[in-house]
């Protein structure tokens, strides 16, 4: 690692916790207990699910069990992209028809506004700025993909998306070599930890019981087993995303994919003037191994991408430490995008895991024969999708328990979708590492040999990954 990064705060869960402080940890489960609904996992999915269920049926006894503290996982480490992307939409169009996928996309568009509205109603100040999402292309091949992506999104009913050329892109943000961009209003920047802390407080205020430092080791019908006792409930809802593989019998359910981030020191006004970015859009690109970034409320650039994508045996990290080589790689992206920031210090680096199903499709499920439900597999698009998943779980539980009927949400195509398991080791490890090495090589080739054709390597990697 170069000396300019030697003072980086590496890990400590995330910059967002360094900025807002670690929460006081709630009490663990005191012993065996009963509830109407047990929610496993105190991240966005679990907290939103508890929130909407308790709002819909205040008499329900709901217990949330969290292994560390609420927001310890991806909910406290993500890029703060509240946007309308959902994993698996194209596959759902193939399986259930275009109209079903359009309904799913419309529900996601509406979800961005829903999260903002609830945050406002509950007095949660999460530094939300609704600037939309800007995705840029910096090579001819990326521009061809960008235009195809733009048309594809319009075909799912997104009427308000805009396509920009090089000059219009530069008026919004000065990314070096940007030749075009696409923008959607269905997106906002936020501070992930302020949202998850505020949500946990709102859930508790409604009368939901939250036990932290309480790892669930096994889930079976009507039982959530922990070292401190077992919670018995007719409904057990698994909301564990990238940590799912640590549960008994779930090792190959969802792969815990690693994503890493850096945050810079706050930029000066002159530095911001040189970049633009006045609209505070969330920023992404069209590379195969893509990046994602935001302009934080306190004037930093927080930027992420894939580092070491996966640990052997579906292991997860401790407290977000990330490799020096990953910090360097992300810093290289930062300075390639914004050469004027070459001398800017990186102050924080961290990693987290996200859940990846074998077919890269997010799902919501409730098995009425067992009372077991789950939601997740967001593949990195979880900040908004968790909210839609939670409202859907609420409707499924209400329908199953006779308190409600079918709704627009229970009829969405991702409900009760079946996914096969990941391959056993070492095939999982070899496959994922090979895939990302191939994507990085494809990106390098596209930069060095400009042409409008996407690298055939990337297409091959897509097929191996099961993304198409």
PDB file of C-alpha atoms in Angstrom, residues 109-391:
ATOM      1  CA  UNK A 109     -39.760   2.791  -8.732  1.00  0.00           C
ATOM      2  CA  UNK A 110     -42.455   3.467  -6.116  1.00  0.00           C
ATOM      3  CA  UNK A 111     -40.279   1.956  -3.359  1.00  0.00           C
ATOM      4  CA  UNK A 112     -37.696   4.753  -3.626  1.00  0.00           C
ATOM      5  CA  UNK A 113     -40.419   7.279  -2.764  1.00  0.00           C
ATOM      6  CA  UNK A 114     -41.811   4.986  -0.029  1.00  0.00           C
ATOM      7  CA  UNK A 115     -38.492   4.820   1.858  1.00  0.00           C
ATOM      8  CA  UNK A 116     -38.099   8.592   1.676  1.00  0.00           C
ATOM      9  CA  UNK A 117     -41.692   9.110   2.892  1.00  0.00           C
ATOM     10  CA  UNK A 118     -41.322   6.729   5.871  1.00  0.00           C
ATOM     11  CA  UNK A 119     -37.996   8.273   6.877  1.00  0.00           C
ATOM     12  CA  UNK A 120     -39.698  11.663   6.906  1.00  0.00           C
ATOM     13  CA  UNK A 121     -42.777  10.403   8.784  1.00  0.00           C
ATOM     14  CA  UNK A 122     -40.610   8.717  11.444  1.00  0.00           C
ATOM     15  CA  UNK A 123     -38.259  11.676  11.806  1.00  0.00           C
ATOM     16  CA  UNK A 124     -35.245   9.714  10.519  1.00  0.00           C
ATOM     17  CA  UNK A 125     -32.629  12.136   9.177  1.00  0.00           C
ATOM     18  CA  UNK A 126     -30.525   9.880   6.947  1.00  0.00           C
ATOM     19  CA  UNK A 127     -28.900  12.602   4.802  1.00  0.00           C
ATOM     20  CA  UNK A 128     -31.272  11.677   1.976  1.00  0.00           C
ATOM     21  CA  UNK A 129     -30.809  13.676  -1.215  1.00  0.00           C
ATOM     22  CA  UNK A 130     -32.987  12.688  -4.152  1.00  0.00           C
ATOM     23  CA  UNK A 131     -30.648  13.426  -7.042  1.00  0.00           C
ATOM     24  CA  UNK A 132     -31.375  10.297  -9.053  1.00  0.00           C
ATOM     25  CA  UNK A 133     -28.863   7.828 -10.468  1.00  0.00           C
ATOM     26  CA  UNK A 134     -26.296   8.732 -13.129  1.00  0.00           C
ATOM     27  CA  UNK A 135     -24.457   5.912 -14.894  1.00  0.00           C
ATOM     28  CA  UNK A 136     -21.567   6.877 -17.156  1.00  0.00           C
ATOM     29  CA  UNK A 137     -19.707   5.282 -20.067  1.00  0.00           C
ATOM     30  CA  UNK A 138     -15.985   5.947 -20.606  1.00  0.00           C
ATOM     31  CA  UNK A 139     -15.167   3.710 -23.612  1.00  0.00           C
ATOM     32  CA  UNK A 140     -16.890   2.994 -26.937  1.00  0.00           C
ATOM     33  CA  UNK A 141     -17.899  -0.486 -25.773  1.00  0.00           C
ATOM     34  CA  UNK A 142     -19.338   0.942 -22.533  1.00  0.00           C
ATOM     35  CA  UNK A 143     -21.254   3.551 -24.554  1.00  0.00           C
ATOM     36  CA  UNK A 144     -22.818   0.836 -26.697  1.00  0.00           C
ATOM     37  CA  UNK A 145     -23.850  -1.034 -23.524  1.00  0.00           C
ATOM     38  CA  UNK A 146     -25.121   2.192 -21.958  1.00  0.00           C
ATOM     39  CA  UNK A 147     -27.400   2.959 -24.917  1.00  0.00           C
ATOM     40  CA  UNK A 148     -28.701  -0.612 -24.928  1.00  0.00           C
ATOM     41  CA  UNK A 149     -29.247  -0.442 -21.154  1.00  0.00           C
ATOM     42  CA  UNK A 150     -31.096   2.883 -21.518  1.00  0.00           C
ATOM     43  CA  UNK A 151     -33.449   1.447 -24.156  1.00  0.00           C
ATOM     44  CA  UNK A 152     -33.932  -1.685 -22.066  1.00  0.00           C
ATOM     45  CA  UNK A 153     -35.016   0.376 -19.044  1.00  0.00           C
ATOM     46  CA  UNK A 154     -37.445   2.386 -21.151  1.00  0.00           C
ATOM     47  CA  UNK A 155     -38.973  -0.892 -22.316  1.00  0.00           C
ATOM     48  CA  UNK A 156     -39.858  -1.654 -18.669  1.00  0.00           C
ATOM     49  CA  UNK A 157     -41.994   1.474 -18.515  1.00  0.00           C
ATOM     50  CA  UNK A 158     -39.507   4.009 -17.179  1.00  0.00           C
ATOM     51  CA  UNK A 159     -40.734   7.086 -19.038  1.00  0.00           C
ATOM     52  CA  UNK A 160     -38.674   9.678 -17.173  1.00  0.00           C
ATOM     53  CA  UNK A 161     -35.164   8.284 -17.828  1.00  0.00           C
ATOM     54  CA  UNK A 162     -32.803  10.540 -19.825  1.00  0.00           C
ATOM     55  CA  UNK A 163     -29.814   9.839 -22.090  1.00  0.00           C
ATOM     56  CA  UNK A 164     -26.935  12.333 -22.252  1.00  0.00           C
ATOM     57  CA  UNK A 165     -24.011  12.794 -24.610  1.00  0.00           C
ATOM     58  CA  UNK A 166     -20.488  13.749 -23.544  1.00  0.00           C
ATOM     59  CA  UNK A 167     -21.208  17.487 -23.204  1.00  0.00           C
ATOM     60  CA  UNK A 168     -24.424  17.080 -21.189  1.00  0.00           C
ATOM     61  CA  UNK A 169     -22.703  14.512 -18.962  1.00  0.00           C
ATOM     62  CA  UNK A 170     -19.840  16.956 -18.272  1.00  0.00           C
ATOM     63  CA  UNK A 171     -22.380  19.617 -17.287  1.00  0.00           C
ATOM     64  CA  UNK A 172     -23.546  17.293 -14.495  1.00  0.00           C
ATOM     65  CA  UNK A 173     -20.231  15.728 -13.477  1.00  0.00           C
ATOM     66  CA  UNK A 174     -16.748  15.860 -14.950  1.00  0.00           C
ATOM     67  CA  UNK A 175     -15.683  12.221 -15.181  1.00  0.00           C
ATOM     68  CA  UNK A 176     -12.517  11.865 -17.291  1.00  0.00           C
ATOM     69  CA  UNK A 177     -13.182  10.318 -20.720  1.00  0.00           C
ATOM     70  CA  UNK A 178     -16.964  10.175 -20.142  1.00  0.00           C
ATOM     71  CA  UNK A 179     -18.635   9.834 -23.530  1.00  0.00           C
ATOM     72  CA  UNK A 180     -22.231   9.524 -22.375  1.00  0.00           C
ATOM     73  CA  UNK A 181     -24.525   8.742 -19.469  1.00  0.00           C
ATOM     74  CA  UNK A 182     -28.048   7.717 -18.543  1.00  0.00           C
ATOM     75  CA  UNK A 183     -29.977   9.236 -15.641  1.00  0.00           C
ATOM     76  CA  UNK A 184     -33.092   8.160 -13.772  1.00  0.00           C
ATOM     77  CA  UNK A 185     -34.902  10.231 -11.126  1.00  0.00           C
ATOM     78  CA  UNK A 186     -35.707   7.021  -9.207  1.00  0.00           C
ATOM     79  CA  UNK A 187     -32.750   7.206  -6.883  1.00  0.00           C
ATOM     80  CA  UNK A 188     -31.341   9.000  -3.873  1.00  0.00           C
ATOM     81  CA  UNK A 189     -28.172   9.199  -1.853  1.00  0.00           C
ATOM     82  CA  UNK A 190     -28.404   8.366   1.838  1.00  0.00           C
ATOM     83  CA  UNK A 191     -26.324   7.602   4.939  1.00  0.00           C
ATOM     84  CA  UNK A 192     -26.916   3.859   5.478  1.00  0.00           C
ATOM     85  CA  UNK A 193     -26.209   3.818   9.218  1.00  0.00           C
ATOM     86  CA  UNK A 194     -28.415   6.797  10.030  1.00  0.00           C
ATOM     87  CA  UNK A 195     -31.243   4.988   8.222  1.00  0.00           C
ATOM     88  CA  UNK A 196     -30.720   1.639   9.971  1.00  0.00           C
ATOM     89  CA  UNK A 197     -30.361   3.223  13.437  1.00  0.00           C
ATOM     90  CA  UNK A 198     -33.470   5.324  12.904  1.00  0.00           C
ATOM     91  CA  UNK A 199     -35.407   2.331  11.648  1.00  0.00           C
ATOM     92  CA  UNK A 200     -34.397   0.181  14.640  1.00  0.00           C
ATOM     93  CA  UNK A 201     -35.516   2.953  17.006  1.00  0.00           C
ATOM     94  CA  UNK A 202     -38.836   3.350  15.155  1.00  0.00           C
ATOM     95  CA  UNK A 203     -39.455  -0.414  15.287  1.00  0.00           C
ATOM     96  CA  UNK A 204     -38.749  -0.526  19.020  1.00  0.00           C
ATOM     97  CA  UNK A 205     -41.014   2.465  19.618  1.00  0.00           C
ATOM     98  CA  UNK A 206     -43.862   0.490  17.981  1.00  0.00           C
ATOM     99  CA  UNK A 207     -43.411  -2.256  20.582  1.00  0.00           C
ATOM    100  CA  UNK A 208     -41.278  -4.773  18.686  1.00  0.00           C
ATOM    101  CA  UNK A 209     -38.721  -6.653  20.826  1.00  0.00           C
ATOM    102  CA  UNK A 210     -35.145  -6.558  19.474  1.00  0.00           C
ATOM    103  CA  UNK A 211     -32.475  -8.852  20.946  1.00  0.00           C
ATOM    104  CA  UNK A 212     -28.899  -8.209  19.817  1.00  0.00           C
ATOM    105  CA  UNK A 213     -25.721 -10.282  20.395  1.00  0.00           C
ATOM    106  CA  UNK A 214     -28.014 -13.273  19.762  1.00  0.00           C
ATOM    107  CA  UNK A 215     -26.837 -15.446  16.855  1.00  0.00           C
ATOM    108  CA  UNK A 216     -29.430 -17.822  15.439  1.00  0.00           C
ATOM    109  CA  UNK A 217     -27.696 -21.125  14.702  1.00  0.00           C
ATOM    110  CA  UNK A 218     -30.627 -23.049  13.291  1.00  0.00           C
ATOM    111  CA  UNK A 219     -34.051 -22.300  11.865  1.00  0.00           C
ATOM    112  CA  UNK A 220     -36.721 -24.970  11.685  1.00  0.00           C
ATOM    113  CA  UNK A 221     -40.522 -24.740  11.537  1.00  0.00           C
ATOM    114  CA  UNK A 222     -41.759 -22.660  14.486  1.00  0.00           C
ATOM    115  CA  UNK A 223     -38.267 -22.595  16.084  1.00  0.00           C
ATOM    116  CA  UNK A 224     -35.376 -20.129  15.986  1.00  0.00           C
ATOM    117  CA  UNK A 225     -32.511 -21.712  17.940  1.00  0.00           C
ATOM    118  CA  UNK A 226     -29.866 -19.549  19.668  1.00  0.00           C
ATOM    119  CA  UNK A 227     -27.202 -20.247  22.341  1.00  0.00           C
ATOM    120  CA  UNK A 228     -29.397 -18.323  24.826  1.00  0.00           C
ATOM    121  CA  UNK A 229     -32.636 -20.167  24.205  1.00  0.00           C
ATOM    122  CA  UNK A 230     -35.174 -20.920  21.504  1.00  0.00           C
ATOM    123  CA  UNK A 231     -37.854 -18.558  20.237  1.00  0.00           C
ATOM    124  CA  UNK A 232     -41.018 -20.421  19.226  1.00  0.00           C
ATOM    125  CA  UNK A 233     -43.335 -18.688  16.767  1.00  0.00           C
ATOM    126  CA  UNK A 234     -45.810 -19.747  14.043  1.00  0.00           C
ATOM    127  CA  UNK A 235     -43.819 -17.615  11.565  1.00  0.00           C
ATOM    128  CA  UNK A 236     -40.023 -17.606  11.370  1.00  0.00           C
ATOM    129  CA  UNK A 237     -38.744 -15.102   8.792  1.00  0.00           C
ATOM    130  CA  UNK A 238     -35.125 -15.383   7.652  1.00  0.00           C
ATOM    131  CA  UNK A 239     -33.691 -11.966   6.752  1.00  0.00           C
ATOM    132  CA  UNK A 240     -29.982 -12.801   6.852  1.00  0.00           C
ATOM    133  CA  UNK A 241     -28.769 -11.923   3.300  1.00  0.00           C
ATOM    134  CA  UNK A 242     -24.968 -12.426   3.052  1.00  0.00           C
ATOM    135  CA  UNK A 243     -24.823 -14.220   6.410  1.00  0.00           C
ATOM    136  CA  UNK A 244     -27.313 -16.931   5.385  1.00  0.00           C
ATOM    137  CA  UNK A 245     -24.540 -19.467   4.696  1.00  0.00           C
ATOM    138  CA  UNK A 246     -23.636 -19.584   8.414  1.00  0.00           C
ATOM    139  CA  UNK A 247     -27.031 -21.119   9.310  1.00  0.00           C
ATOM    140  CA  UNK A 248     -27.317 -24.872   9.650  1.00  0.00           C
ATOM    141  CA  UNK A 249     -28.205 -26.431   6.294  1.00  0.00           C
ATOM    142  CA  UNK A 250     -27.897 -23.146   4.369  1.00  0.00           C
ATOM    143  CA  UNK A 251     -24.210 -23.260   3.346  1.00  0.00           C
ATOM    144  CA  UNK A 252     -24.980 -23.324  -0.392  1.00  0.00           C
ATOM    145  CA  UNK A 253     -28.215 -21.263  -0.422  1.00  0.00           C
ATOM    146  CA  UNK A 254     -26.827 -17.789  -1.142  1.00  0.00           C
ATOM    147  CA  UNK A 255     -23.197 -17.012  -1.779  1.00  0.00           C
ATOM    148  CA  UNK A 256     -21.735 -14.236   0.411  1.00  0.00           C
ATOM    149  CA  UNK A 257     -20.177 -11.940  -2.212  1.00  0.00           C
ATOM    150  CA  UNK A 258     -17.717  -9.373  -0.943  1.00  0.00           C
ATOM    151  CA  UNK A 259     -17.927  -5.706  -1.896  1.00  0.00           C
ATOM    152  CA  UNK A 260     -15.423  -3.094  -0.755  1.00  0.00           C
ATOM    153  CA  UNK A 261     -15.477   0.679  -0.362  1.00  0.00           C
ATOM    154  CA  UNK A 262     -13.241   3.658   0.310  1.00  0.00           C
ATOM    155  CA  UNK A 263     -14.069   7.166   1.493  1.00  0.00           C
ATOM    156  CA  UNK A 264     -11.878  10.199   0.878  1.00  0.00           C
ATOM    157  CA  UNK A 265     -11.207  13.100   3.198  1.00  0.00           C
ATOM    158  CA  UNK A 266     -13.729  15.939   2.731  1.00  0.00           C
ATOM    159  CA  UNK A 267     -12.971  17.808  -0.503  1.00  0.00           C
ATOM    160  CA  UNK A 268     -12.463  21.549  -0.678  1.00  0.00           C
ATOM    161  CA  UNK A 269     -14.929  23.805  -2.468  1.00  0.00           C
ATOM    162  CA  UNK A 270     -12.367  24.261  -5.249  1.00  0.00           C
ATOM    163  CA  UNK A 271     -12.049  20.493  -5.673  1.00  0.00           C
ATOM    164  CA  UNK A 272     -15.820  20.094  -5.870  1.00  0.00           C
ATOM    165  CA  UNK A 273     -15.962  22.958  -8.383  1.00  0.00           C
ATOM    166  CA  UNK A 274     -13.462  21.077 -10.575  1.00  0.00           C
ATOM    167  CA  UNK A 275     -15.629  17.926 -10.528  1.00  0.00           C
ATOM    168  CA  UNK A 276     -19.129  19.378 -10.648  1.00  0.00           C
ATOM    169  CA  UNK A 277     -21.528  16.776  -9.197  1.00  0.00           C
ATOM    170  CA  UNK A 278     -23.813  19.529  -7.861  1.00  0.00           C
ATOM    171  CA  UNK A 279     -26.876  17.284  -8.299  1.00  0.00           C
ATOM    172  CA  UNK A 280     -25.401  14.753  -5.854  1.00  0.00           C
ATOM    173  CA  UNK A 281     -26.586  11.890  -8.045  1.00  0.00           C
ATOM    174  CA  UNK A 282     -25.430   8.425  -7.085  1.00  0.00           C
ATOM    175  CA  UNK A 283     -22.780   7.534  -9.658  1.00  0.00           C
ATOM    176  CA  UNK A 284     -22.138   4.251 -11.440  1.00  0.00           C
ATOM    177  CA  UNK A 285     -20.473   3.068 -14.627  1.00  0.00           C
ATOM    178  CA  UNK A 286     -20.880   0.532 -17.400  1.00  0.00           C
ATOM    179  CA  UNK A 287     -17.742  -1.547 -16.728  1.00  0.00           C
ATOM    180  CA  UNK A 288     -18.222  -5.309 -16.301  1.00  0.00           C
ATOM    181  CA  UNK A 289     -16.630  -5.069 -12.832  1.00  0.00           C
ATOM    182  CA  UNK A 290     -18.565  -1.912 -12.112  1.00  0.00           C
ATOM    183  CA  UNK A 291     -18.048   0.845  -9.541  1.00  0.00           C
ATOM    184  CA  UNK A 292     -20.593   2.792  -7.476  1.00  0.00           C
ATOM    185  CA  UNK A 293     -20.129   6.100  -5.671  1.00  0.00           C
ATOM    186  CA  UNK A 294     -21.854   8.924  -3.838  1.00  0.00           C
ATOM    187  CA  UNK A 295     -21.092  12.459  -2.742  1.00  0.00           C
ATOM    188  CA  UNK A 296     -21.580  12.284   1.018  1.00  0.00           C
ATOM    189  CA  UNK A 297     -23.384  14.898   3.082  1.00  0.00           C
ATOM    190  CA  UNK A 298     -20.050  15.978   4.607  1.00  0.00           C
ATOM    191  CA  UNK A 299     -18.382  16.429   1.223  1.00  0.00           C
ATOM    192  CA  UNK A 300     -16.428  13.214   0.657  1.00  0.00           C
ATOM    193  CA  UNK A 301     -16.434  10.776  -2.221  1.00  0.00           C
ATOM    194  CA  UNK A 302     -17.450   7.280  -1.061  1.00  0.00           C
ATOM    195  CA  UNK A 303     -16.677   4.769  -3.799  1.00  0.00           C
ATOM    196  CA  UNK A 304     -16.999   1.006  -4.026  1.00  0.00           C
ATOM    197  CA  UNK A 305     -16.460  -2.047  -6.188  1.00  0.00           C
ATOM    198  CA  UNK A 306     -15.484  -5.700  -5.967  1.00  0.00           C
ATOM    199  CA  UNK A 307     -12.243  -6.447  -4.143  1.00  0.00           C
ATOM    200  CA  UNK A 308     -11.553 -10.076  -3.276  1.00  0.00           C
ATOM    201  CA  UNK A 309     -15.023 -11.197  -4.346  1.00  0.00           C
ATOM    202  CA  UNK A 310     -15.469 -14.305  -2.240  1.00  0.00           C
ATOM    203  CA  UNK A 311     -13.885 -16.225   0.641  1.00  0.00           C
ATOM    204  CA  UNK A 312     -13.476 -19.993   0.458  1.00  0.00           C
ATOM    205  CA  UNK A 313     -16.215 -21.972   2.192  1.00  0.00           C
ATOM    206  CA  UNK A 314     -18.678 -19.030   2.166  1.00  0.00           C
ATOM    207  CA  UNK A 315     -16.878 -17.397   5.092  1.00  0.00           C
ATOM    208  CA  UNK A 316     -17.578 -13.785   6.001  1.00  0.00           C
ATOM    209  CA  UNK A 317     -15.164 -11.145   7.261  1.00  0.00           C
ATOM    210  CA  UNK A 318     -14.697  -9.657  10.700  1.00  0.00           C
ATOM    211  CA  UNK A 319     -15.633  -5.998  11.095  1.00  0.00           C
ATOM    212  CA  UNK A 320     -15.015  -5.032   7.475  1.00  0.00           C
ATOM    213  CA  UNK A 321     -11.242  -5.150   7.101  1.00  0.00           C
ATOM    214  CA  UNK A 322     -10.181  -5.083   3.462  1.00  0.00           C
ATOM    215  CA  UNK A 323      -6.943  -5.857   1.615  1.00  0.00           C
ATOM    216  CA  UNK A 324      -4.350  -3.188   0.775  1.00  0.00           C
ATOM    217  CA  UNK A 325      -4.537  -4.217  -2.899  1.00  0.00           C
ATOM    218  CA  UNK A 326      -8.295  -3.541  -2.892  1.00  0.00           C
ATOM    219  CA  UNK A 327      -7.810  -0.059  -1.420  1.00  0.00           C
ATOM    220  CA  UNK A 328      -5.251   0.627  -4.169  1.00  0.00           C
ATOM    221  CA  UNK A 329      -7.599  -0.681  -6.874  1.00  0.00           C
ATOM    222  CA  UNK A 330     -10.480   1.512  -5.675  1.00  0.00           C
ATOM    223  CA  UNK A 331      -8.171   4.534  -5.386  1.00  0.00           C
ATOM    224  CA  UNK A 332      -7.075   3.876  -8.970  1.00  0.00           C
ATOM    225  CA  UNK A 333     -10.734   4.017 -10.088  1.00  0.00           C
ATOM    226  CA  UNK A 334     -11.214   7.269  -8.152  1.00  0.00           C
ATOM    227  CA  UNK A 335      -8.230   8.953  -9.818  1.00  0.00           C
ATOM    228  CA  UNK A 336      -9.080   7.534 -13.262  1.00  0.00           C
ATOM    229  CA  UNK A 337     -12.554   9.065 -12.955  1.00  0.00           C
ATOM    230  CA  UNK A 338     -11.325  12.289 -11.324  1.00  0.00           C
ATOM    231  CA  UNK A 339      -7.629  12.953 -12.101  1.00  0.00           C
ATOM    232  CA  UNK A 340      -7.861  16.229 -10.135  1.00  0.00           C
ATOM    233  CA  UNK A 341      -8.265  14.138  -6.943  1.00  0.00           C
ATOM    234  CA  UNK A 342      -4.924  12.319  -7.322  1.00  0.00           C
ATOM    235  CA  UNK A 343      -3.555  13.944  -4.162  1.00  0.00           C
ATOM    236  CA  UNK A 344      -6.696  13.504  -2.048  1.00  0.00           C
ATOM    237  CA  UNK A 345      -6.296  11.195   0.959  1.00  0.00           C
ATOM    238  CA  UNK A 346      -8.343   8.049   1.404  1.00  0.00           C
ATOM    239  CA  UNK A 347      -9.369   8.068   5.076  1.00  0.00           C
ATOM    240  CA  UNK A 348     -11.526   4.925   5.354  1.00  0.00           C
ATOM    241  CA  UNK A 349     -11.734   1.499   3.731  1.00  0.00           C
ATOM    242  CA  UNK A 350     -14.123  -1.345   4.500  1.00  0.00           C
ATOM    243  CA  UNK A 351     -15.864  -4.425   3.115  1.00  0.00           C
ATOM    244  CA  UNK A 352     -19.138  -6.254   3.543  1.00  0.00           C
ATOM    245  CA  UNK A 353     -20.981  -9.216   2.094  1.00  0.00           C
ATOM    246  CA  UNK A 354     -24.126  -9.323   0.002  1.00  0.00           C
ATOM    247  CA  UNK A 355     -26.272 -12.361  -0.811  1.00  0.00           C
ATOM    248  CA  UNK A 356     -26.042 -13.867  -4.296  1.00  0.00           C
ATOM    249  CA  UNK A 357     -28.475 -16.637  -5.322  1.00  0.00           C
ATOM    250  CA  UNK A 358     -27.290 -19.086  -8.003  1.00  0.00           C
ATOM    251  CA  UNK A 359     -29.472 -17.439 -10.666  1.00  0.00           C
ATOM    252  CA  UNK A 360     -28.796 -13.846  -9.426  1.00  0.00           C
ATOM    253  CA  UNK A 361     -32.518 -13.298  -8.674  1.00  0.00           C
ATOM    254  CA  UNK A 362     -33.828 -11.587  -5.537  1.00  0.00           C
ATOM    255  CA  UNK A 363     -36.758 -13.472  -3.976  1.00  0.00           C
ATOM    256  CA  UNK A 364     -39.479 -13.289  -1.313  1.00  0.00           C
ATOM    257  CA  UNK A 365     -40.980 -16.539  -0.051  1.00  0.00           C
ATOM    258  CA  UNK A 366     -43.422 -17.792   2.571  1.00  0.00           C
ATOM    259  CA  UNK A 367     -43.988 -21.532   2.863  1.00  0.00           C
ATOM    260  CA  UNK A 368     -47.498 -21.885   4.253  1.00  0.00           C
ATOM    261  CA  UNK A 369     -46.928 -25.548   5.184  1.00  0.00           C
ATOM    262  CA  UNK A 370     -44.088 -24.645   7.616  1.00  0.00           C
ATOM    263  CA  UNK A 371     -44.486 -20.936   8.421  1.00  0.00           C
ATOM    264  CA  UNK A 372     -40.905 -20.374   7.256  1.00  0.00           C
ATOM    265  CA  UNK A 373     -40.337 -17.286   5.161  1.00  0.00           C
ATOM    266  CA  UNK A 374     -37.363 -15.427   3.769  1.00  0.00           C
ATOM    267  CA  UNK A 375     -36.366 -12.521   1.589  1.00  0.00           C
ATOM    268  CA  UNK A 376     -33.073 -11.531   0.042  1.00  0.00           C
ATOM    269  CA  UNK A 377     -30.523 -12.349  -2.603  1.00  0.00           C
ATOM    270  CA  UNK A 378     -30.413  -8.679  -3.599  1.00  0.00           C
ATOM    271  CA  UNK A 379     -26.984  -8.957  -5.278  1.00  0.00           C
ATOM    272  CA  UNK A 380     -26.028  -5.469  -4.116  1.00  0.00           C
ATOM    273  CA  UNK A 381     -29.304  -3.665  -4.886  1.00  0.00           C
ATOM    274  CA  UNK A 382     -30.735  -4.042  -1.402  1.00  0.00           C
ATOM    275  CA  UNK A 383     -31.129  -0.534   0.011  1.00  0.00           C
ATOM    276  CA  UNK A 384     -34.514  -0.081  -1.685  1.00  0.00           C
ATOM    277  CA  UNK A 385     -35.351  -3.710  -2.501  1.00  0.00           C
ATOM    278  CA  UNK A 386     -35.375  -4.626   1.204  1.00  0.00           C
ATOM    279  CA  UNK A 387     -38.322  -2.283   1.687  1.00  0.00           C
ATOM    280  CA  UNK A 388     -40.366  -3.845  -1.119  1.00  0.00           C
ATOM    281  CA  UNK A 389     -39.421  -7.315   0.173  1.00  0.00           C
ATOM    282  CA  UNK A 390     -40.581  -6.418   3.690  1.00  0.00           C
ATOM    283  CA  UNK A 391     -43.960  -5.091   2.545  1.00  0.00           C
TER     284      UNK A 391
END
